[in-house]
XYZ file of N, CA and C in Angstrom:
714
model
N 25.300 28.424 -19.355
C 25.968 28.592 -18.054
C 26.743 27.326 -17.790
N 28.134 27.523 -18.271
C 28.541 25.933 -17.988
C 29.458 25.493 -16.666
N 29.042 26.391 -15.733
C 29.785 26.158 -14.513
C 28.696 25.267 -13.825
N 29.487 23.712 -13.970
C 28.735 22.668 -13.363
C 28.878 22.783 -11.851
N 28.780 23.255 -10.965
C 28.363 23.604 -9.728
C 27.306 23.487 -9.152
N 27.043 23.044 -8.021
C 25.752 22.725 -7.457
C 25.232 23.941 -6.723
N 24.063 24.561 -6.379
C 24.032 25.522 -5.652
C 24.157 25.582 -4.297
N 24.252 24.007 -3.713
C 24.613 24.010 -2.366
C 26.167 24.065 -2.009
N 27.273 23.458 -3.016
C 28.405 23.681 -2.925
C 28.854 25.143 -3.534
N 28.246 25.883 -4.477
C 28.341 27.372 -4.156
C 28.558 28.195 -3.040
N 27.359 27.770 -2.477
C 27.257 28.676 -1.411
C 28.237 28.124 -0.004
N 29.186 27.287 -0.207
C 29.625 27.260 1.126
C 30.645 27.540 0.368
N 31.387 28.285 -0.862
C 32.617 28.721 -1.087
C 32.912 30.402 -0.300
N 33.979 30.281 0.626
C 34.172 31.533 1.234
C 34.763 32.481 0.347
N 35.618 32.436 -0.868
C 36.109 33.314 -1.524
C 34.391 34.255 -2.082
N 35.350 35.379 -2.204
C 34.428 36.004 -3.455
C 34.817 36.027 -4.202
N 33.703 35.637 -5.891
C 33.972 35.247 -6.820
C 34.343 36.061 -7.947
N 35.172 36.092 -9.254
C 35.185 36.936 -9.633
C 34.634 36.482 -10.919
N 33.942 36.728 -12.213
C 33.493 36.289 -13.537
C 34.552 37.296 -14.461
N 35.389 37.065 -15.088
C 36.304 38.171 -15.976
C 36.024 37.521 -17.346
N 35.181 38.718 -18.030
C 34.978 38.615 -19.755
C 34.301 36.725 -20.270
N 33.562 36.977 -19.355
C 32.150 35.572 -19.702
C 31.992 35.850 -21.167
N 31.749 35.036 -22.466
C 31.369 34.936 -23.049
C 29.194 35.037 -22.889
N 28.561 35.579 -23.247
C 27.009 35.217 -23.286
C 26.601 33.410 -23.820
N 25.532 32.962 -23.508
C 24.769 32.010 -24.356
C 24.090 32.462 -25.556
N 24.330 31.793 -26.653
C 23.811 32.252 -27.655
C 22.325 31.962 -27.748
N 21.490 33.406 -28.061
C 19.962 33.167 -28.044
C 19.639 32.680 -26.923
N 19.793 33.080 -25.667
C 19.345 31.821 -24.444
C 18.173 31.892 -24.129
N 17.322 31.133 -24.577
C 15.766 30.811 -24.078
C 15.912 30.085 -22.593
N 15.074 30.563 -21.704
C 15.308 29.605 -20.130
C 14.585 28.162 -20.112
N 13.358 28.313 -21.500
C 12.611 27.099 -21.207
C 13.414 26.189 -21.640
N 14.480 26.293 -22.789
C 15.271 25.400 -23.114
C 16.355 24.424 -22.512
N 16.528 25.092 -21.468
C 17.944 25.056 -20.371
C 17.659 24.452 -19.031
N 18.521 24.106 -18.725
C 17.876 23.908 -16.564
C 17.461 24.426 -16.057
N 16.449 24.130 -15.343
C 15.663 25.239 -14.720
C 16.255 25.732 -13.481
N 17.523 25.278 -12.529
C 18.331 25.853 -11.992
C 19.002 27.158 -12.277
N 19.123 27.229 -13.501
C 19.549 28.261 -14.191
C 19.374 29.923 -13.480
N 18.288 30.435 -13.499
C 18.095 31.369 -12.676
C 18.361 31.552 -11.213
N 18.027 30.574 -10.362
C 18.467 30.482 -9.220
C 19.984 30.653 -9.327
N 20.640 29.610 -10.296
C 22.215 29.787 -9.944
C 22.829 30.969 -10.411
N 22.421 31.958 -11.103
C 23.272 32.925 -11.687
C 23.137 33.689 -10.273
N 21.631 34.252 -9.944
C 21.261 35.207 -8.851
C 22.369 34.300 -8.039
N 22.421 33.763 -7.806
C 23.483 32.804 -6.402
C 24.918 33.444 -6.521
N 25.407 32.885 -7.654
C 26.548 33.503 -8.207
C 27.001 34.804 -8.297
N 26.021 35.806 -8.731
C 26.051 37.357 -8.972
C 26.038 37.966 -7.358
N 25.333 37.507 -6.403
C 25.364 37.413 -5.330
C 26.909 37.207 -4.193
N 27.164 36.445 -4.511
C 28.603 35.874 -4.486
C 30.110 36.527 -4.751
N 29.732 37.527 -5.798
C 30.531 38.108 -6.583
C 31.026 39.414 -6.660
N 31.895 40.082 -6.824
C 32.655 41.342 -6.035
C 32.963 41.860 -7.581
N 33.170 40.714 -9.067
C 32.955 41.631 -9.939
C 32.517 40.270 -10.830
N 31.293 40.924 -12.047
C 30.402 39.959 -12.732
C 31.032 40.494 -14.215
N 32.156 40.493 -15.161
C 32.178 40.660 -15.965
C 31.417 40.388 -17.992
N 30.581 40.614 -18.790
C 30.741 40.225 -20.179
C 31.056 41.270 -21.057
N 31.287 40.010 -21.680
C 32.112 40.563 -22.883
C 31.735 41.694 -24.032
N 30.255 41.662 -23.762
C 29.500 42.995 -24.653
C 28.515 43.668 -23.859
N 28.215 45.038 -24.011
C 27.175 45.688 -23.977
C 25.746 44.759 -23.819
N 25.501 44.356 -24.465
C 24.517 43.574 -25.119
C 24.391 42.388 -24.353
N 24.916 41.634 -23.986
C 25.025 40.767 -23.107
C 24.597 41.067 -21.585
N 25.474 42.159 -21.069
C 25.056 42.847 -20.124
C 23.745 42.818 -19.947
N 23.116 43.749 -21.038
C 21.496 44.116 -21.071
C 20.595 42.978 -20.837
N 20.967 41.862 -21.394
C 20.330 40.599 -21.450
C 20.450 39.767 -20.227
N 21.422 39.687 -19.830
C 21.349 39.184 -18.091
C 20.985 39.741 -17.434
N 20.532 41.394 -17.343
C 19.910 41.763 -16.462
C 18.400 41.482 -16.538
N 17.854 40.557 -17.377
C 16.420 40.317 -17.199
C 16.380 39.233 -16.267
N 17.501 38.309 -15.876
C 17.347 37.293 -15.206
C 17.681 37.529 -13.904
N 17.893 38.884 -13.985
C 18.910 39.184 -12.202
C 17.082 38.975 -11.361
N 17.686 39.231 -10.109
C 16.430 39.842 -8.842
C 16.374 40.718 -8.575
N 17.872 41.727 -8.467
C 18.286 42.888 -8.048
C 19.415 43.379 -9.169
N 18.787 43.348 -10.074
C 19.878 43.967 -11.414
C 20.606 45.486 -11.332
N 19.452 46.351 -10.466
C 20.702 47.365 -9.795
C 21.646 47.310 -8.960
N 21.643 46.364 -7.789
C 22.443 46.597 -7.554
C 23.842 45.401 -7.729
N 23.592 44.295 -8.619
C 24.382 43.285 -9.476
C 25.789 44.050 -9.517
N 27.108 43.385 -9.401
C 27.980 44.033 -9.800
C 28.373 43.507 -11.335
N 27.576 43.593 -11.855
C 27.515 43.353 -13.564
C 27.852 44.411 -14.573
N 29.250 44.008 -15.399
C 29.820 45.122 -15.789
C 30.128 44.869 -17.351
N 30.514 45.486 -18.290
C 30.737 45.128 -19.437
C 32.550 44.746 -19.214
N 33.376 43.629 -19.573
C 34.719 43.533 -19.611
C 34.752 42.680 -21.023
N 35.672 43.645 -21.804
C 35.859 42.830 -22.867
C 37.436 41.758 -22.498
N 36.920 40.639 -23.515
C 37.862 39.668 -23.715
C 39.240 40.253 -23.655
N 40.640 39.537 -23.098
C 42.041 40.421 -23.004
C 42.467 40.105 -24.635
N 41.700 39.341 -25.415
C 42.130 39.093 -26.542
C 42.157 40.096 -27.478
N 40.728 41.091 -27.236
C 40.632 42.028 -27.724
C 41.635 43.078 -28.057
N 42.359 42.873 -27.124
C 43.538 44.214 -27.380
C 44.923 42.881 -27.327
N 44.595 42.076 -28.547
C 46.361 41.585 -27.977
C 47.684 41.983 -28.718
N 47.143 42.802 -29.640
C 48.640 43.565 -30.463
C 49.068 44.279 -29.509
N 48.669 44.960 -27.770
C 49.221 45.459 -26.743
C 49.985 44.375 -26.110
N 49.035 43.427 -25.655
C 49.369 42.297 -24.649
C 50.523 41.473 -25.494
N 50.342 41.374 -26.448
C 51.683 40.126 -27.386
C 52.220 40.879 -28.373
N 52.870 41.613 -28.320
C 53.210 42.324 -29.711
C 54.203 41.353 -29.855
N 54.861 41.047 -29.778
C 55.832 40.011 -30.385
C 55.331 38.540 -31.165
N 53.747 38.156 -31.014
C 53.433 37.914 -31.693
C 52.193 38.193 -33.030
N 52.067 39.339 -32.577
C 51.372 40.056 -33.991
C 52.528 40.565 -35.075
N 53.609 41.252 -35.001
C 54.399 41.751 -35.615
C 53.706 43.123 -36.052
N 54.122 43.198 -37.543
C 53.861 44.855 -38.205
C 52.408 44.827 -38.306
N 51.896 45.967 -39.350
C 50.655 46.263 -39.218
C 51.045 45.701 -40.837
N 51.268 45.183 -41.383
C 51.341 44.982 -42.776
C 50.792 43.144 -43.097
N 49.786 42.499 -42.918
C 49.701 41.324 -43.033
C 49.436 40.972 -44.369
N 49.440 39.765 -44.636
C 49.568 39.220 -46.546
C 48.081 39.951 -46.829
N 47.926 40.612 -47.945
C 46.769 41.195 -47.970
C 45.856 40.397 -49.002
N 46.461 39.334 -49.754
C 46.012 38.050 -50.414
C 45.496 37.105 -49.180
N 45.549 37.245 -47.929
C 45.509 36.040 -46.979
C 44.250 36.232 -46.487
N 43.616 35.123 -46.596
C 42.490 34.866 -45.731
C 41.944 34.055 -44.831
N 41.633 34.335 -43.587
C 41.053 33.199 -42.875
C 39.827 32.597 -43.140
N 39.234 31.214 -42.913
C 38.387 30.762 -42.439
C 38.070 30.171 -41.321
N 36.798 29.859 -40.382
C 36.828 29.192 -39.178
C 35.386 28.574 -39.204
N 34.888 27.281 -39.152
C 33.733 26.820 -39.186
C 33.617 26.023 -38.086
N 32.860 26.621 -36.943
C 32.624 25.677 -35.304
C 30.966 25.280 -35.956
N 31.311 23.519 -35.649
C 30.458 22.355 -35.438
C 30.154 21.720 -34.386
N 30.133 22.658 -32.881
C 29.859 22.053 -31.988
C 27.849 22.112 -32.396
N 27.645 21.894 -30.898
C 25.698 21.618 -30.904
C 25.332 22.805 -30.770
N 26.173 24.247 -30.251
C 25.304 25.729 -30.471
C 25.144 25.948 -31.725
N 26.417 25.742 -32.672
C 26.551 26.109 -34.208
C 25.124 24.638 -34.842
N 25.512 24.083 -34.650
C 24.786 22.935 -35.362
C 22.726 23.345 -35.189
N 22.410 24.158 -33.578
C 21.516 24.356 -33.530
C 21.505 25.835 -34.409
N 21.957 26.521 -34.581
C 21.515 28.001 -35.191
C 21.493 27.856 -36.732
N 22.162 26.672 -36.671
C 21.472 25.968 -38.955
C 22.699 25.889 -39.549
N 23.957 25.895 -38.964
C 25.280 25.695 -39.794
C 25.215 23.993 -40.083
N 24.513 23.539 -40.463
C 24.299 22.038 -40.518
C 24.922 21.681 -41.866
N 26.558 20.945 -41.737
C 27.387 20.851 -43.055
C 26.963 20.322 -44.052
N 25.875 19.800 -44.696
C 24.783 19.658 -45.752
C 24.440 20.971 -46.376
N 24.193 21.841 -45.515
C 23.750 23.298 -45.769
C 25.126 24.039 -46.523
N 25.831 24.317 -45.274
C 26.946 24.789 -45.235
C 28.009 24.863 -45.880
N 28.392 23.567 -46.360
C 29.523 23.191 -46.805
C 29.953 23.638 -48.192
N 28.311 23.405 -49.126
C 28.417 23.730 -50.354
C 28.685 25.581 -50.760
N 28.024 26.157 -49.507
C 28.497 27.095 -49.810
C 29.651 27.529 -49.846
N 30.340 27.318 -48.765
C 31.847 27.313 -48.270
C 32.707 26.522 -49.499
N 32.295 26.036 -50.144
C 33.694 25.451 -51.019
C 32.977 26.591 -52.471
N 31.751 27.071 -52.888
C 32.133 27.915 -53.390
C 32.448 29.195 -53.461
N 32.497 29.727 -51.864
C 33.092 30.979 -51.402
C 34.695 30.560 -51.553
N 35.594 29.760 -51.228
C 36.971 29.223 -51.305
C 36.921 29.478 -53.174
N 36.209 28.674 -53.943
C 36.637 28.960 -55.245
C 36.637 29.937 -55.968
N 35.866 30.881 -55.062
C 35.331 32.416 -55.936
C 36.806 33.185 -55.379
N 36.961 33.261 -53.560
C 38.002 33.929 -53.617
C 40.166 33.114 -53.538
N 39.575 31.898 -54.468
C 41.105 31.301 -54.867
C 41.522 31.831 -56.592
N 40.044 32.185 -57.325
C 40.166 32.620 -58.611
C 40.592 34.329 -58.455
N 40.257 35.117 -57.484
C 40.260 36.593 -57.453
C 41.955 36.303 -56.401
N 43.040 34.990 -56.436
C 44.117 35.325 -55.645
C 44.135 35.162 -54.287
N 43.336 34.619 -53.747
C 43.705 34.718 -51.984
C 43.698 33.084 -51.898
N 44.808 33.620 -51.033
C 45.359 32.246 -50.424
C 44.326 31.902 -49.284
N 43.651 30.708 -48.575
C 43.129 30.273 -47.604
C 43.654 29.802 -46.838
N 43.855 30.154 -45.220
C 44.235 29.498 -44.150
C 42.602 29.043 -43.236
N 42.915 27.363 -43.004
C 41.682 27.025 -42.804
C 41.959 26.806 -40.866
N 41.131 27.860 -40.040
C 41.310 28.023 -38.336
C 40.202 26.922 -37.679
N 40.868 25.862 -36.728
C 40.450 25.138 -36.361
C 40.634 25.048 -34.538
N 39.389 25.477 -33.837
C 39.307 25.574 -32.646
C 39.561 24.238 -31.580
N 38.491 23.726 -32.096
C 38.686 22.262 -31.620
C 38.750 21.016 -33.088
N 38.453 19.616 -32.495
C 38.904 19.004 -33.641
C 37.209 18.836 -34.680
N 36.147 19.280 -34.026
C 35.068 19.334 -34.478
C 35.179 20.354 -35.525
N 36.153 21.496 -35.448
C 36.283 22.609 -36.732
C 36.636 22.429 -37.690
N 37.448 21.041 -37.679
C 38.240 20.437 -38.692
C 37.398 19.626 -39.882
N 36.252 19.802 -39.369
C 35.554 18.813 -40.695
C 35.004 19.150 -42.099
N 35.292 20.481 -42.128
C 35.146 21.022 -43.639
C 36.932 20.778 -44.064
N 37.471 20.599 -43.762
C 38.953 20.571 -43.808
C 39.142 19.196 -44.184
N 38.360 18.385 -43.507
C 38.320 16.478 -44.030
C 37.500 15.971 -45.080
N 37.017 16.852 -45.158
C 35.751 16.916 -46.982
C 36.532 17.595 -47.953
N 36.950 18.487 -47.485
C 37.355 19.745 -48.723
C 38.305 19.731 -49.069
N 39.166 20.458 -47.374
C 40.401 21.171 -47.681
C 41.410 20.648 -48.485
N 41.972 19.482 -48.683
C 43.291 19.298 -49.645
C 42.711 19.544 -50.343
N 42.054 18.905 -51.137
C 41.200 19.138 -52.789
C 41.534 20.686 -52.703
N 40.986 21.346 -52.415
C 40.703 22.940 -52.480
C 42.118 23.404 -51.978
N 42.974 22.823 -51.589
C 44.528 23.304 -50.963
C 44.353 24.266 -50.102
N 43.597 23.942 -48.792
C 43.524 24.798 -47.992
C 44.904 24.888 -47.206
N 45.201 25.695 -46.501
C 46.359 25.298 -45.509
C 45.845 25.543 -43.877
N 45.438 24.356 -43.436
C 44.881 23.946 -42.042
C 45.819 24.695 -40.836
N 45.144 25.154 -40.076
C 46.021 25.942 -38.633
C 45.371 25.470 -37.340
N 45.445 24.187 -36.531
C 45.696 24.009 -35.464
C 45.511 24.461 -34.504
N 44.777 25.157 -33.817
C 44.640 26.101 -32.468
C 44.065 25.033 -31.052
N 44.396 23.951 -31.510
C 43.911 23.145 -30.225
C 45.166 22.084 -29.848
N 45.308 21.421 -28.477
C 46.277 20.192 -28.295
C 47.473 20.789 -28.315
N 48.127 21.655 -28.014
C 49.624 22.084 -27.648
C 49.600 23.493 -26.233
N 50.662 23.127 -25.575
C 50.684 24.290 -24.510
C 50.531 25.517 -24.761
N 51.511 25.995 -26.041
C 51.763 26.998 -26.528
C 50.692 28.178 -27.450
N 49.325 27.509 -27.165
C 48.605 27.947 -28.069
C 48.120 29.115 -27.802
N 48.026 29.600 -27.223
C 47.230 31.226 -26.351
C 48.722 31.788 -27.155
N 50.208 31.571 -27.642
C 51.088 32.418 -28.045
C 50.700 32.005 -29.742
N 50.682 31.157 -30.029
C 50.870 30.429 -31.398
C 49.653 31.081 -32.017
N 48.227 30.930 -31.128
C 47.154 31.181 -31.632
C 46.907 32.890 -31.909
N 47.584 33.763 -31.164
C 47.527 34.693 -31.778
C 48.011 35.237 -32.842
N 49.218 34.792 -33.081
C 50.364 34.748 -34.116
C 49.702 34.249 -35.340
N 49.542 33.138 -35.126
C 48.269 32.396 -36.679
C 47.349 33.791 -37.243
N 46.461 33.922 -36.074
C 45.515 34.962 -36.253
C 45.653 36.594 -36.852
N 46.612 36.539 -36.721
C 47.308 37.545 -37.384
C 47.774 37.553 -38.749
N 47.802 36.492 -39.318
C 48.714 36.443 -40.728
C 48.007 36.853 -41.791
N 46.962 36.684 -41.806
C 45.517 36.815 -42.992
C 45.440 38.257 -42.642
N 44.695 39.126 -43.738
C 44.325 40.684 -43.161
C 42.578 40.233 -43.148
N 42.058 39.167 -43.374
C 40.549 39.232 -43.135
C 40.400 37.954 -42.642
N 39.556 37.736 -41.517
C 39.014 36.693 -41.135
C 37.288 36.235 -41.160
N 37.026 35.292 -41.589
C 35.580 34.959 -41.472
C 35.755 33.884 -40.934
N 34.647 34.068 -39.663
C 34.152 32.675 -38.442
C 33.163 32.664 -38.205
N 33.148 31.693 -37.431
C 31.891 31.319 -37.042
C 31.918 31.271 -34.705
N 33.124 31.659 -34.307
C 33.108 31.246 -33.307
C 33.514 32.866 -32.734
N 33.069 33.205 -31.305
C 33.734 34.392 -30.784
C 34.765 34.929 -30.790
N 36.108 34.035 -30.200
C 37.220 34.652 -30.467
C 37.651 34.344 -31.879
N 37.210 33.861 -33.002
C 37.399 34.147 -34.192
C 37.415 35.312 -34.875
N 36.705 36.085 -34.263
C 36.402 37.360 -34.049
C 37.117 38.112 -33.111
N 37.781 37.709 -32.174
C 38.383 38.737 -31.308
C 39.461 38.599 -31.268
N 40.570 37.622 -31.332
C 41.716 37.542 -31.498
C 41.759 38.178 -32.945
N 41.186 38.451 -33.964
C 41.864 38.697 -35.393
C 41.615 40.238 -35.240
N 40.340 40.932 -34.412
C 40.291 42.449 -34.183
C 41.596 42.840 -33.168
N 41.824 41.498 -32.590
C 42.663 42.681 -31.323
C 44.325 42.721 -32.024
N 44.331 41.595 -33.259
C 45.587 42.089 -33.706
C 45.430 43.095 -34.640
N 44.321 43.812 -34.457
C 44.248 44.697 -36.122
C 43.581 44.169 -37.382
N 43.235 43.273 -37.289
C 42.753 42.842 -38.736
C 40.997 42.758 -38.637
N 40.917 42.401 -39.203
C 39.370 42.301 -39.833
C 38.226 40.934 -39.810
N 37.683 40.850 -38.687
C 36.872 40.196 -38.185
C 35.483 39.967 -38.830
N 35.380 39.644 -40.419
C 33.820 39.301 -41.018
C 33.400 37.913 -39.770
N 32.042 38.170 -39.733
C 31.418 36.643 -39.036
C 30.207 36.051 -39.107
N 29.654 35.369 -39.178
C 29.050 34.448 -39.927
C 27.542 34.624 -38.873
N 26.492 35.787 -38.791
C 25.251 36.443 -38.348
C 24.600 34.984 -37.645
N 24.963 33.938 -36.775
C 23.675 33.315 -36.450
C 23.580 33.224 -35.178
N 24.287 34.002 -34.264
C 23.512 33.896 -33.127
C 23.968 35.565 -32.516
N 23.057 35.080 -31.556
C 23.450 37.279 -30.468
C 24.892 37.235 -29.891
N 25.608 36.564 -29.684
C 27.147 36.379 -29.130
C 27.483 37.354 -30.433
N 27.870 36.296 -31.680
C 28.158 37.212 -32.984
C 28.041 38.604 -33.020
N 26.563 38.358 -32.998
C 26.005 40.042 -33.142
C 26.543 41.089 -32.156
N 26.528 40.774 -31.104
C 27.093 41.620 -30.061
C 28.348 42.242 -30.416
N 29.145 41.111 -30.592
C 31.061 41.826 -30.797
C 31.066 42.667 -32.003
N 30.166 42.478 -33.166
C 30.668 43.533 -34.060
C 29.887 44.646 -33.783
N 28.904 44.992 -33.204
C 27.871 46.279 -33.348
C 28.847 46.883 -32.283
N 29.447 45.876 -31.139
C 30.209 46.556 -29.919
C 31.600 47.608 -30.315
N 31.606 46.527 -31.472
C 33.087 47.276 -32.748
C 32.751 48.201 -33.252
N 31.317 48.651 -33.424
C 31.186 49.756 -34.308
C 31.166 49.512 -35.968
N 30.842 47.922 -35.904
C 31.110 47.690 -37.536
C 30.260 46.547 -37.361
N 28.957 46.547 -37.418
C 27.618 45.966 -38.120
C 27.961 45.426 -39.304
N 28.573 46.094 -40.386
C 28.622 45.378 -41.479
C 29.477 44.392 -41.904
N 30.285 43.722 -40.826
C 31.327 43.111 -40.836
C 30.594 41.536 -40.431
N 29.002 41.886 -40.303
C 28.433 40.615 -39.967
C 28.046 39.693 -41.958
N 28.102 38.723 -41.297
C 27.720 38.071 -42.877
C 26.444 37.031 -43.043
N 25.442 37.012 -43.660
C 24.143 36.396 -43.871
C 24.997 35.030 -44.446
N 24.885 33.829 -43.466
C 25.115 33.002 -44.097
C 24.095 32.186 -45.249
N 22.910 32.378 -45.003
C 21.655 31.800 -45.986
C 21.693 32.349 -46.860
N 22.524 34.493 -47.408
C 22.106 35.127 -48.152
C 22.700 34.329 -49.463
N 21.680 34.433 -50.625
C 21.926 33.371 -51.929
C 23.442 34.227 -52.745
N 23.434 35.522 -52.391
C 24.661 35.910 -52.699
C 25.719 35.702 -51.777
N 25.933 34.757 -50.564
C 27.041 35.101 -49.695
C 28.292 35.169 -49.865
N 28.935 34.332 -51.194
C 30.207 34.122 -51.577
C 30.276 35.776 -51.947
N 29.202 36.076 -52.721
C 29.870 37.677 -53.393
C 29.704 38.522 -52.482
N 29.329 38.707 -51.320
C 29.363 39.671 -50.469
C 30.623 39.629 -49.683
């Protein structure tokens, strides 16, 4: 819950609030977290005229923390990213993307770092998933959220000739970033909209199984199998 807000300055805001397409906490245990936590959502949901997330699943899961979960205005709203070959067609283009092209995306913030993507682990696999599919022809575009994504890219990528894509530090990026996201016909990440910007242009969203955020967007897709075992000892060949 990263709306640093106090619950006493909450409650003297006269607007009603609106939440549109919240991302979930991944795995959220309460003992782990502030113990404000409950108080402030009920505060908030309270507050609120519409409580949007982004999955089914999410939904289900905040309603264990409500007080009054019937009558919550808690609704499923997916991300606008989801559909952005509607919203930007001018930057998705055709339905024809390099079909040699592939994305990667590896988030190293402290959620990823806690669910075991720990680049000791990680890394070795990832440079021989890059060599398995640079020998079978696909080109790699390496997707970088913030500058923390960039660090398999500062070990690896030249060696391995990745070609690095930028999605952070320019105005233009909500246009640029969909456009990128589009060029590959398959993407594998590790972060939400890694996953949702590459479905909403049409393409193909594999993602990397370690937390319930993940899990949510593809079962919500109707495509479970688009999740990927990062520990599995076969993962490059899957």
């Amino acid at each position: 819950w990263q709306w640093n807000i106090t619950p006493e300055l909450l409650g003297r805001l006269k607007k009603p609030i609106i939440v549109f397409g919240a991302g979930n906490p991944p795995d959220f245990d309460p003992r782990k977290h502030n113990k404000v936590f409950r108080t402030h959502i009920n505060q908030t949901m309270k507050q609120s005229i519409f409580f949007g997330l982004r999955s089914t699943g999410a939904v289900d899961a905040m309603r264990d923390y409500l007080e009054d979960p019937e009558d919550a205005p808690l609704v499923f709203q997916p991300c606008p990213t989801t559909i952005g070959k509607y919203l930007l067609p001018g930057q998705v283009g055709g339905d024809h993307p390099d079909e040699r092209r592939l994305g990667l995306q590896l988030g190293l913030e402290t959620p990823h770092l806690d669910s075991g993507l720990k680049p000791e682990d990680i890394f070795p696999r990832y440079v021989h998933l890059v060599q398995q599919l640079q020998a079978d022809g696909w080109q790699i575009d390496f997707f970088a959220h913030k500058r923390t994504d960039f660090e398999f890219f500062v070990q690896h990528g030249e060696r391995l000739g990745l070609n690095p894509v930028q999605l952070y530090g320019t105005p233009d990026v909500l246009f640029s970033g969909v456009h990128a996201y589009a060029q590959p016909s398959i993407v594998l990440g590790a972060r939400g909209h890694s996953q949702m910007i590459p479905f909403g242009a049409g393409r193909i969203p594999l993602s990397l199984s370690t937390n319930q955020k993940i899990r949510f967007f593809a079962r919500e897709a109707g495509h479970p199998e688009w999740l990927i075992d990062p520990w599995a000892t076969d993962m490059a060949d899957r």
